[in-house]
XYZ file of C-alpha atoms in Angstrom:
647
model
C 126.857 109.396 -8.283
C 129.583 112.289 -8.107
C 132.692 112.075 -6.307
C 131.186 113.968 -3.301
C 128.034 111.436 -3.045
C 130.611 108.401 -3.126
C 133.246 110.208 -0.844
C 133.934 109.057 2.829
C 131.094 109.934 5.504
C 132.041 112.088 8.839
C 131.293 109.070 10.626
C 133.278 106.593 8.829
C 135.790 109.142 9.212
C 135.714 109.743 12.820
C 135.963 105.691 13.128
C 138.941 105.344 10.735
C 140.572 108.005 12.605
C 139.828 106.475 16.016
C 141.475 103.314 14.721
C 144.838 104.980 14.073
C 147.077 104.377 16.731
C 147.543 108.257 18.655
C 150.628 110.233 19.820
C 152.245 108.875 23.288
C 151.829 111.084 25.891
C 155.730 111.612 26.033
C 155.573 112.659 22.589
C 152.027 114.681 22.876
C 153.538 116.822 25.872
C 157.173 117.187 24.184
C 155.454 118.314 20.965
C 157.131 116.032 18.827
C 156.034 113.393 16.083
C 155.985 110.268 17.201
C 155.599 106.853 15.158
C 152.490 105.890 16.855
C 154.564 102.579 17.959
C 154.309 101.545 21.501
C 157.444 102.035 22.693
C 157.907 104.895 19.790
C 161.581 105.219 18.783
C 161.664 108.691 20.413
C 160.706 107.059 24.004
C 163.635 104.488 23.277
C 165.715 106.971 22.439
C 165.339 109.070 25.331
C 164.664 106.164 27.827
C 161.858 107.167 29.521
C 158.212 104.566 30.001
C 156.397 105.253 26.464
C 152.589 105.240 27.447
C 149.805 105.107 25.159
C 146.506 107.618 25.541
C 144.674 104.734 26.037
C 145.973 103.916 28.897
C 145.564 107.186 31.050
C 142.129 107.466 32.745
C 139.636 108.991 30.715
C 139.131 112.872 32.245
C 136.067 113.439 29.990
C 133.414 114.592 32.560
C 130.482 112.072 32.847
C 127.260 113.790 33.161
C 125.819 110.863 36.034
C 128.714 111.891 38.088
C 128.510 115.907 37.411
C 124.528 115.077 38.539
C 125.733 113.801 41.551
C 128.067 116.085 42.164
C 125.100 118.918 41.801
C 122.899 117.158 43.775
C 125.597 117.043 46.663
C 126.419 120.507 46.699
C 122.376 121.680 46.605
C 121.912 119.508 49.833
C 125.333 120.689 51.415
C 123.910 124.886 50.867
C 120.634 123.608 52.045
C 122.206 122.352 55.352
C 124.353 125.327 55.717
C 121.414 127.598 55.191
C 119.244 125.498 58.415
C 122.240 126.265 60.015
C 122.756 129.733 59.847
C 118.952 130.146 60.326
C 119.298 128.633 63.503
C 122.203 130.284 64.833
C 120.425 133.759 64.145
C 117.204 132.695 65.989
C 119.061 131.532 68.955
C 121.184 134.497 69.623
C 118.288 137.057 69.063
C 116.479 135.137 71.796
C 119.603 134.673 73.901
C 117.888 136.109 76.984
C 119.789 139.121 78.969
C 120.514 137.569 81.825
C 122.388 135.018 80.044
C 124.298 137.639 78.004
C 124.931 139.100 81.852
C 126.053 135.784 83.014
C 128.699 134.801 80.695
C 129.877 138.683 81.072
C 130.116 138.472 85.036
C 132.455 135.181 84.164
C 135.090 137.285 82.859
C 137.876 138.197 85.319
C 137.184 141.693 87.262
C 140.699 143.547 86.739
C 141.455 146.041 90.073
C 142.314 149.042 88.218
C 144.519 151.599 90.317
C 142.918 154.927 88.455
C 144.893 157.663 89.535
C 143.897 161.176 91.199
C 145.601 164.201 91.986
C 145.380 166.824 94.850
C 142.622 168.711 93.974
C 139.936 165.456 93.902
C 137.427 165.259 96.273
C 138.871 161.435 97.220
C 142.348 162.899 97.810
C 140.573 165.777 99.823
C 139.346 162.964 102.104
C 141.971 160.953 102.646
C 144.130 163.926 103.645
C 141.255 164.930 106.008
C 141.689 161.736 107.943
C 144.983 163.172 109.037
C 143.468 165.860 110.671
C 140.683 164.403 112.572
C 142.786 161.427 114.254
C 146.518 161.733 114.948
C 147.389 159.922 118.334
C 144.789 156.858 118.355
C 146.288 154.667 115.609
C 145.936 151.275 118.025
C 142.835 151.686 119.272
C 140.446 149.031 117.757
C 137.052 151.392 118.435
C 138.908 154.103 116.302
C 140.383 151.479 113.690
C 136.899 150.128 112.703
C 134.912 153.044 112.539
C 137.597 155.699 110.715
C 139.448 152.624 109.214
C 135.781 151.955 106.644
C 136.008 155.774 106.087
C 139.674 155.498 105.075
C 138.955 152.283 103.117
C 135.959 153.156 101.080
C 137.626 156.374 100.138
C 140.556 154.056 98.806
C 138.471 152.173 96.690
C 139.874 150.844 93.006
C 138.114 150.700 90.397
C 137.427 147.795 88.132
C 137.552 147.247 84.432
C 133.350 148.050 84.597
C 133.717 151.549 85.649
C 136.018 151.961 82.279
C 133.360 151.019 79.922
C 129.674 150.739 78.943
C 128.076 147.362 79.954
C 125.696 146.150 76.882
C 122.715 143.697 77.850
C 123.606 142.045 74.390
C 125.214 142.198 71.110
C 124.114 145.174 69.181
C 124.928 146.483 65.575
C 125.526 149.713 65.418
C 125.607 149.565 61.520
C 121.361 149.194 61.746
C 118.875 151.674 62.473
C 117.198 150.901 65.336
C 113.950 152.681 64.749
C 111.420 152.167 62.015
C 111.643 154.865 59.468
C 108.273 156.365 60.086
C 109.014 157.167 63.973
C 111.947 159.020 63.092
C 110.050 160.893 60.270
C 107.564 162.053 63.075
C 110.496 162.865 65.142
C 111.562 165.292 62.507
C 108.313 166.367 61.945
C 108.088 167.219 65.661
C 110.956 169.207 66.561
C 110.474 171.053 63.131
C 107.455 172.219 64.824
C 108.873 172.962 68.190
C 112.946 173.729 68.736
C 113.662 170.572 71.803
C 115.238 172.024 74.924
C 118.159 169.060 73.065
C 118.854 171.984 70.247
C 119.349 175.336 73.254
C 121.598 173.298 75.849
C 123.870 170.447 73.385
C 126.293 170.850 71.494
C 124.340 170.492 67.988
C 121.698 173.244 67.911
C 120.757 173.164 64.020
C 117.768 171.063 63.668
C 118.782 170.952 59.418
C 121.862 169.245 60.779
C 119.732 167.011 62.972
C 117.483 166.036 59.709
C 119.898 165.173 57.376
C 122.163 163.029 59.757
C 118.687 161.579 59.912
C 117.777 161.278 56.291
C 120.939 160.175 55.424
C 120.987 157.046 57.842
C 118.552 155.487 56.430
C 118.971 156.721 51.910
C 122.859 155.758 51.948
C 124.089 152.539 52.217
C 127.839 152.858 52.789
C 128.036 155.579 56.271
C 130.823 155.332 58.523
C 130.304 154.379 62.183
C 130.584 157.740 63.623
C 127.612 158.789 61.206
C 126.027 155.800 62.637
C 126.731 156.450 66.542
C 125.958 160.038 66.208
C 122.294 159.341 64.738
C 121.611 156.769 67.250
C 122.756 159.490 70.482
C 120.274 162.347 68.362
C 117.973 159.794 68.721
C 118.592 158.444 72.109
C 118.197 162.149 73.686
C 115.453 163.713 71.537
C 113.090 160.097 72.861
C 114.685 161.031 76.157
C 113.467 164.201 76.778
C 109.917 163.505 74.729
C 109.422 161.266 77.425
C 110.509 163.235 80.223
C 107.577 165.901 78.885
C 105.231 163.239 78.371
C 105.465 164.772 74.230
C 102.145 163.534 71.729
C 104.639 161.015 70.713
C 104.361 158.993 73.654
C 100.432 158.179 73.180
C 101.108 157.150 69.239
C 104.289 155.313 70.041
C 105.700 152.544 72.906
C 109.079 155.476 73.440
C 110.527 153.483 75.901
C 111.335 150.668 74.416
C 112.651 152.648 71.429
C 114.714 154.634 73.739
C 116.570 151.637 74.840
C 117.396 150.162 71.384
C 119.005 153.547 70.298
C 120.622 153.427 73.848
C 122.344 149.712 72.933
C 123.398 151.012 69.374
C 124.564 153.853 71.035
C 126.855 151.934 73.508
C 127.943 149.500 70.670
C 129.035 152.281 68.391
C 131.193 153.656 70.651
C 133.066 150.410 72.035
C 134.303 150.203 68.704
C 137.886 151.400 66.877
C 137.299 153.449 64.678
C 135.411 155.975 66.620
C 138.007 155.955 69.074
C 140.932 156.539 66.487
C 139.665 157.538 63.222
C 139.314 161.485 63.128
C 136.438 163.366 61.973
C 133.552 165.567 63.116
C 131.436 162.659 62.773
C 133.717 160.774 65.596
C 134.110 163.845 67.897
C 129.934 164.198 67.419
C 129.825 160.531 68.611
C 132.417 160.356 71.225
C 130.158 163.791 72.637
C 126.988 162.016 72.846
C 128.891 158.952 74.315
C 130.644 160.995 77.055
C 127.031 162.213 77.622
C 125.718 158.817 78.086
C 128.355 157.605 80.230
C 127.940 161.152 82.655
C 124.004 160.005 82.787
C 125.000 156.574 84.032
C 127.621 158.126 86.130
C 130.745 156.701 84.906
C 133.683 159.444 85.397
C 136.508 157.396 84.588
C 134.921 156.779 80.506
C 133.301 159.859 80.777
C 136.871 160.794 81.168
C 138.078 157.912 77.730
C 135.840 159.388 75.765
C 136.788 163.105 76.373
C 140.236 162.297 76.279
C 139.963 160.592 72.510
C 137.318 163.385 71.760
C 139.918 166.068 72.282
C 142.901 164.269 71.068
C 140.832 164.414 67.399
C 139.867 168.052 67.983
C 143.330 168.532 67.964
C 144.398 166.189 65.164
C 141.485 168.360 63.236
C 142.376 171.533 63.907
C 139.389 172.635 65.812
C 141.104 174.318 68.494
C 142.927 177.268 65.784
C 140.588 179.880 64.395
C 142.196 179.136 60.945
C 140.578 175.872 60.413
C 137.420 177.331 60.015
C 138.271 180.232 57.065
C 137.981 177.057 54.614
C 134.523 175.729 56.190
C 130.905 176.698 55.299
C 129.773 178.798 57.608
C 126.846 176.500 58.975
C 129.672 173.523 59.362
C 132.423 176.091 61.016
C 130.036 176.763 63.835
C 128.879 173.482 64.759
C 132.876 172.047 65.041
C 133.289 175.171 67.165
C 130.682 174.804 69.378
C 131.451 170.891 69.564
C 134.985 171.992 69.910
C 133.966 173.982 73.228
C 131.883 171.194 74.585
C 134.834 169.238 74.988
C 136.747 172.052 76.323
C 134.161 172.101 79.307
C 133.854 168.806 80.131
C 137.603 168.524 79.621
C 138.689 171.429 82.053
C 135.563 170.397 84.471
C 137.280 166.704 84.582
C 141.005 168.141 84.877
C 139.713 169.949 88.599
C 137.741 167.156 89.565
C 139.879 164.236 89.319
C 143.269 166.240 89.779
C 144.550 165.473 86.534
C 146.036 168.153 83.553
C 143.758 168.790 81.229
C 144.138 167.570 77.330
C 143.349 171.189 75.794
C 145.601 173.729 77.120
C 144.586 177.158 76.960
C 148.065 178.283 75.542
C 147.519 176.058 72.479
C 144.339 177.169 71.461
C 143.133 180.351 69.370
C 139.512 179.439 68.260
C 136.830 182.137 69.349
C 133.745 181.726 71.176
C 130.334 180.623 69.794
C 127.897 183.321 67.851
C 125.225 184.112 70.050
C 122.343 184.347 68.415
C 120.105 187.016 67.841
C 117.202 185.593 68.406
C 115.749 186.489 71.593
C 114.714 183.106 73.230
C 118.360 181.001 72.284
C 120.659 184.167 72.765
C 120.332 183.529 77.050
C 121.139 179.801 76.236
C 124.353 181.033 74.285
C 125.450 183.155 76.665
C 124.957 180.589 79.080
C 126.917 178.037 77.089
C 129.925 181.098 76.778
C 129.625 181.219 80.752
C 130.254 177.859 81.506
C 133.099 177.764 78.806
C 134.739 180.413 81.250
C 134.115 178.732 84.151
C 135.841 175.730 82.766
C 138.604 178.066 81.658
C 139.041 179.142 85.803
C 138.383 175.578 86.726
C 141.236 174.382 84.764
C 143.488 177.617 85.842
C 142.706 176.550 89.426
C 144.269 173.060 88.601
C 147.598 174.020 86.566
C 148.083 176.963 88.618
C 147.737 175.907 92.076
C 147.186 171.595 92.126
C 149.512 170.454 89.689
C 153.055 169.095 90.988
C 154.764 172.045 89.415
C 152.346 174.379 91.212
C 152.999 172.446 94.490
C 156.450 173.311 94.706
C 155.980 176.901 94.187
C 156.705 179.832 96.764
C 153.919 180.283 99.376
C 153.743 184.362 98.249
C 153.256 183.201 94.251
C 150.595 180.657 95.558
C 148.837 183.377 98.085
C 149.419 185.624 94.852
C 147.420 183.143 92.610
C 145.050 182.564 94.631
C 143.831 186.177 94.949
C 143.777 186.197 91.003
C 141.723 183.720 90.532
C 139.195 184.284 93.351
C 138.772 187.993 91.217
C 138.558 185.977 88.141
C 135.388 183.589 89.309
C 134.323 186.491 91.198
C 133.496 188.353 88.301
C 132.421 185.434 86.575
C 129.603 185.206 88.849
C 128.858 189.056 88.362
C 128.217 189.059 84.786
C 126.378 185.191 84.703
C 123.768 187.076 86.943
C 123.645 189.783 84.319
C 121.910 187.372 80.975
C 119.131 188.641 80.750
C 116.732 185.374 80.261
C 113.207 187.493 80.026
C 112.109 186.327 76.862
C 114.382 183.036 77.387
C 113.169 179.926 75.675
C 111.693 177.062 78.080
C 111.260 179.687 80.539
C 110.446 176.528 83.305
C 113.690 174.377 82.134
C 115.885 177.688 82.760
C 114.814 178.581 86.133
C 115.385 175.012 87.364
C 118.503 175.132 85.464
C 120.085 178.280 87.681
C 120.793 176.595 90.947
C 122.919 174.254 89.759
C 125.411 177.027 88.846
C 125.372 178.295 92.803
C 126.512 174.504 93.289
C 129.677 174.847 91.219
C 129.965 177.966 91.922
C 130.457 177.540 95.387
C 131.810 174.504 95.298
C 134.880 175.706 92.968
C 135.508 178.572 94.894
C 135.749 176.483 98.095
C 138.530 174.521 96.253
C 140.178 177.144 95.163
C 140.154 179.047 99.047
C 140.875 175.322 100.120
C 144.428 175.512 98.087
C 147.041 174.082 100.474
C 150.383 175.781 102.082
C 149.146 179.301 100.372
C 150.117 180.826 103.557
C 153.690 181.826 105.141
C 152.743 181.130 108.571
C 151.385 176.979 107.472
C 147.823 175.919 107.164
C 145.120 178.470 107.058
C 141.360 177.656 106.367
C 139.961 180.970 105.941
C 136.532 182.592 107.292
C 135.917 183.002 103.234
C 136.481 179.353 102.739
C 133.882 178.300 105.274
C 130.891 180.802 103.770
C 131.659 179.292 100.467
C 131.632 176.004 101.809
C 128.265 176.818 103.657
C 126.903 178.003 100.554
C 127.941 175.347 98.172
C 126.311 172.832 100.861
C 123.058 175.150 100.387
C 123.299 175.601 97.148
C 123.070 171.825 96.780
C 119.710 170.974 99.043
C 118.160 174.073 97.277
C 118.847 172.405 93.710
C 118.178 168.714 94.601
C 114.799 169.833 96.377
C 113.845 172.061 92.480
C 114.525 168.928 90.681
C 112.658 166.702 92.513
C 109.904 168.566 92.565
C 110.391 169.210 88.748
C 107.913 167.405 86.330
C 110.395 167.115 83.902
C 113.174 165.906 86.028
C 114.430 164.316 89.207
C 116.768 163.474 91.842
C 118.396 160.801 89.927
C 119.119 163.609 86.828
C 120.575 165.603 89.828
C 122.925 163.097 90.630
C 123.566 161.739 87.374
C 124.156 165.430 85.575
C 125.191 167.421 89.257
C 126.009 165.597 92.061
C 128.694 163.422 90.534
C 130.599 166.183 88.776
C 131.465 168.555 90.979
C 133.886 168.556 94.273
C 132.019 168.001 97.584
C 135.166 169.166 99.726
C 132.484 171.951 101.298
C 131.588 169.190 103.140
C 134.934 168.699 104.401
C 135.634 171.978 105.169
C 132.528 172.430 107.394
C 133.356 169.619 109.149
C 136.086 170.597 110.015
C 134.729 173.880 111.449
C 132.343 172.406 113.540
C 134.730 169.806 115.707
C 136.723 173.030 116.022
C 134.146 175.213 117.225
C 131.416 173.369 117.863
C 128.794 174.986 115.597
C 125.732 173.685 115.990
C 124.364 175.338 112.511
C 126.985 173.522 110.348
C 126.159 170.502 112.396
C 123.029 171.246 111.503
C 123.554 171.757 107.846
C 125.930 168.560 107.587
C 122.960 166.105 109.101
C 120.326 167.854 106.584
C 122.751 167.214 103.680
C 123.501 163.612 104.249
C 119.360 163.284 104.462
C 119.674 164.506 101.371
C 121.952 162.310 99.930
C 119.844 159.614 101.432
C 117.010 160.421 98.967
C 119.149 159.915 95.988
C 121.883 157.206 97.229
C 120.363 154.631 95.027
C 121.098 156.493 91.719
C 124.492 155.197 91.068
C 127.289 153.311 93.078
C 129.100 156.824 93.211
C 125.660 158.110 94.990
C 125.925 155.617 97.483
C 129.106 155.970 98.189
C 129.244 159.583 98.735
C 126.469 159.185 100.822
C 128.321 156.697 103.281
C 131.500 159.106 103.704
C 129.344 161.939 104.022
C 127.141 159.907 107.111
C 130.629 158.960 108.835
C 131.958 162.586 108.758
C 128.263 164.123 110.286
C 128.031 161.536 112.720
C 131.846 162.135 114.087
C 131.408 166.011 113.769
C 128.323 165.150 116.068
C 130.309 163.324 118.883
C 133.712 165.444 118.448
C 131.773 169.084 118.907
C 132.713 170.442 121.931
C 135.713 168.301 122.703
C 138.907 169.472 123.186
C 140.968 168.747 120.016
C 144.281 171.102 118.581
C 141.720 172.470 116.297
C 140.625 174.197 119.693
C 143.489 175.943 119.839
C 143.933 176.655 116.460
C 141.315 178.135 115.854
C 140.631 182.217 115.849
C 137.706 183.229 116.645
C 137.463 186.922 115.934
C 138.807 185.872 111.914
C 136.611 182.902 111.791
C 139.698 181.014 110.392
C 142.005 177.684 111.445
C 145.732 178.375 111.354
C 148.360 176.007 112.010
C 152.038 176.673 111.798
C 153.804 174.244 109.407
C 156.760 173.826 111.331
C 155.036 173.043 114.790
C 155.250 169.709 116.257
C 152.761 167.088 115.644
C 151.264 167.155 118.995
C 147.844 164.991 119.014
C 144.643 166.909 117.033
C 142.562 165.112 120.174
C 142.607 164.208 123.664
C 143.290 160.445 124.397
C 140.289 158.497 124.056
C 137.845 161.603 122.676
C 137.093 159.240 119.697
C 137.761 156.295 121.041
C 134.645 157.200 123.206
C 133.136 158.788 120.371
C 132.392 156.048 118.739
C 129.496 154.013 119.829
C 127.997 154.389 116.838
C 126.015 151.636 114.741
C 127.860 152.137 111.599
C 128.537 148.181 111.050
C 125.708 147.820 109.606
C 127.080 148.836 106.247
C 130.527 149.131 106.921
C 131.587 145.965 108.577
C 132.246 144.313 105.182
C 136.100 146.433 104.766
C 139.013 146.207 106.225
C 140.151 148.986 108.845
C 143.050 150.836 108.021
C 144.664 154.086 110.510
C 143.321 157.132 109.344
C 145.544 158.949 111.513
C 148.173 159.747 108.233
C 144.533 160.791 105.986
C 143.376 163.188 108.033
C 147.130 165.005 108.719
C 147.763 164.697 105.117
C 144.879 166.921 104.290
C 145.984 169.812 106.716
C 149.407 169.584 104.955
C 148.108 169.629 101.428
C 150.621 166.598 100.795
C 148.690 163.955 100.485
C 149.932 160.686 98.696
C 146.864 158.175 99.162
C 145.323 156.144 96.412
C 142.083 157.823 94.983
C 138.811 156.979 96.068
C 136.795 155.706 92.925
């Protein structure tokens, strides 16, 4: 046998070496030698507890107890898993009423939302001043004028600030299957949606690829998200309004209301409200949209507000932001850009607040019309109402705001005059588009009346402008025909609408009604307990009939129409009587004047409305509390008002 066939084997090896006494772990972690004696003479030395290997617990892993330990953790994922499954099923079939339930539990914060002088509710509380000054303690007069003044002093609450979801919603999923939105494509491919003349995004390549993109890339930001989810929302909206093919192959409605929940969700969140970008402002549009149609005017009024602030932050409002953009991409910023502008400048007049754009800050020019013969009416038309946003805002900064206030009576008169040429002349060339080869031909001419509306009812706030005469308060014959008309304007558009196929009274008051100043009814009250007119009477009873049709459509509906049945039924009772507006009235200018520094002798005879008022109106108004509208109606004569706002 050689020397390697009689040599040691590995195992007798391995057990020799397992007999030899080890290292101490004092030793092993020092590095040092040690002479395997327990205690070794380094331990001694150093005085510290010599232990052997042995000793410590053995940290080799046994494979029962790594089993076990496998076996655990499987059952503990399997139990989270049940879990999760369980959680998801239950708050998918979380019904909405429960959703509603725990939302109405939340405290309902009074919010004190403030409006300035030209605002309809400012308009009415200074009214109140004028048609009761002496009959503070009478309770007859309390009650009845005191709901007027109340409901016009209404706060808001934390609701009328923001969208209210049925449920959780998110707005990172497509709500529509892919092959409904393919058809939708497909559809307005073939045929250009009235959603591409009138909007602010008019290229339907635009449209697609927001589309496309939603559903091919998996990282998009929110505002992609949000903006695809309002395209949608709209196009199903109006596909259903015109009863579209679409309707027979799909269920639309109940599509239209999940794009409408990830619409609402989208919005609600951060970083469309702060993060800049087209995308954003594109979202924030079709949100401010959404909360017009479900007549919100205070987030109609958030959402503007951020929408501009990132116009600004982007550069949209200087023509040199655009030199660096494709051409297709420069045109749809600008025309987004103006879309804000309106509703902006619209909002600034409305609820008496300065506007976010200012016109001396911005250089961008208008839209490109186009050249083709059925959009080019709808881009003039667009260019028209950015001008009559342009006077609307003028009207506030230049005659409403504080600083305007406090200006000279001749500067205000001069002002005035300006800007009556200015919307004057705005009316003369909208009459001149020529809309004979328009696109929707049906959808235009329903569209028209609703310009007469603001129209009128501008210019009636404009001739309305307070202490813009030397010799006091002056309520011209001009302001009363454009009062008139603005009242006419309005039954003539409600009564188109309604008897539209493709809309209704509750679009009128959703997209009309609701945003623009009804101080024409005001004014004509006024004329008629001064002269006792039975045609404005007339007109003021037909109007709040009117109203009555549509009063359901929104809490602002209904509350307009409660004001507006007060006023008519004490313009009924105090024509004829003898009231200050008797006397200060002239007959052969068809005007009111009052001299500003006259005494504050009573606007009625004792008791005229205390007698006035057997009317029934308890049966809605019982439920506020009565306040003297003696200082509302003065205030409005004056121009001073100071009351809280009415929404």
């Amino acid at each position: 046998m050689s020397e390697i066939d009689g040599g040691e084997t590995i195992q007798a090896k391995r057990q020799r070496f397992s007999d030899m006494p080890r290292a101490c772990e004092a030793c092993s972690v020092r590095k040092i030698r040690c002479n395997r004696t327990i205690p070794c003479s380094n331990c001694v030395a150093y005085k510290v507890v010599c232990q052997s290997p042995s000793s410590l617990p053995n940290k080799r892993s046994n494979p029962s107890t790594n089993s076990q330990m496998e076996e655990r953790i499987a059952a503990f994922e399997s139990r989270l898993r049940t879990i999760e499954t369980q959680l998801s099923h239950s708050t998918s079939a979380e019904p909405a009423g429960s959703q509603q339930g725990r939302r109405s539990s939340l405290p309902r914060d009074s919010l004190d939302s403030y409006e300035g002088e030209s605002s309809f509710s400012r308009q009415l509380l200074a009214a109140g001043h004028i048609a009761e000054n002496t009959l503070a303690g009478t309770n007859a007069v309390n009650t009845s004028l005191g709901n007027l003044y109340t409901l016009a002093e209404t706060a808001t609450v934390s609701e009328d600030h923001r969208f209210l979801r049925s449920h959780a919603v998110n707005p990172n999923k497509m709500p529509l299957p892919f092959e409904l939105v393919t058809d939708i494509l497909q559809r307005i491919k073939e045929r250009t949606p009235i959603f591409c003349y009138g909007y602010f995004l008019t290229d339907i390549s635009k449209v697609e690829s927001l589309c496309f993109e939603a559903y091919r890339c998996s990282s998009l930001t929110l505002g992609h998200m949000t903006s695809v989810h309002g395209i949608l929302y709209f196009l199903l909206k109006e596909f259903i309004a015109t009863s579209d093919p679409l309707c027979r192959k799909y269920d639309l409605k109940t599509h239209v209301m999940r794009c409408e929940e990830s619409l609402k969700s989208g919005i609600e969140f951060f970083e469309v409200l702060a993060v800049p970008g087209f995308l954003s402002v594109l979202a924030l549009a079709f949100g401010a949209m959404k909360a017009q149609e479900d007549a919100k005017p205070y987030l109609f009024c958030t959402l503007i507000s951020a929408a501009a602030n990132h116009c600004r932050t982007l550069g949209y409002h200087r023509q040199k932001t655009y030199e660096n953009k494709r051409d297709g991409d420069a045109k749809m910023a600008n025309r987004l850009f103006w879309s804000i502008y309106i509703s902006d400048k619209t909002l600034s007049l409305l609820l008496g607040r300065a506007s976010f754009l200012q016109d001396f800050d911005i250089d961008t020019e208008y839209p490109v019309t186009s050249t083709d013969s059925g959009r080019r009416p709808w881009d003039e038309n667009f260019i028209m109402a950015i001008r009559m946003a342009q006077v609307q805002g003028r009207i506030f900064d230049q005659l409403y705001s504080p600083k305007a206030l406090k200006a000279p009576s001749e500067q205000r008169a001069q002002t005035m005059d300006d800007l009556a040429s200015s919307i004057d002349n705005w009316r003369s060339q909208f009459t001149q588009i020529d809309a004979s080869k328009v696109a929707y031909p049906d959808i235009w001419t329903i569209s028209r009346p609703h310009w007469d509306v603001i129209y009128y009812s501008v210019r009636t706030c404009l001739l309305r402008v307070p202490s813009a005469s030397e010799t006091g308060l002056e309520i011209s014959s001009l302001c009363f025909l454009s009062a008139r008309l603005a009242l006419q304007s309005h039954m003539s558009c409600l009564s188109a609408w309604e008897k539209s196929n493709a809309l209704s009274g509750k679009d009128y008051a959703d997209w009309v009604l609701n945003y623009f100043s009804f101080t024409p009814f005001l004014v004509v009250f006024l004329h008629v307990i001064s002269v006792a007119d039975s045609g404005d009477l007339q007109l003021l009873e037909k109007v709040v009939k009117s109203l009555g049709n549509i009063r359901k459509s929104s809490k602002h509906s209904e509350k307009l129409y409660k004001i507006c049945s007060i006023l008519a039924a004490l313009a009924k009772q105090l024509a004829g009587t003898q009231t200050r507006f008797s006397e200060a009235y002239r007959p052969l200018q068809d005007m009111l004047q009052f001299d500003e520094h006259e005494s504050l002798s009573p606007l009625f005879e004792p008791k005229t409305l205390q007698d006035s008022f057997g009317l029934e109106m308890a049966d809605y108004l019982n439920e506020w509390e009565a306040y003297d509208m003696d200082s509302v109606l003065e205030s409005w004569a004056s121009g001073q008002s100071s009351t809280p706002d009415m929404q």
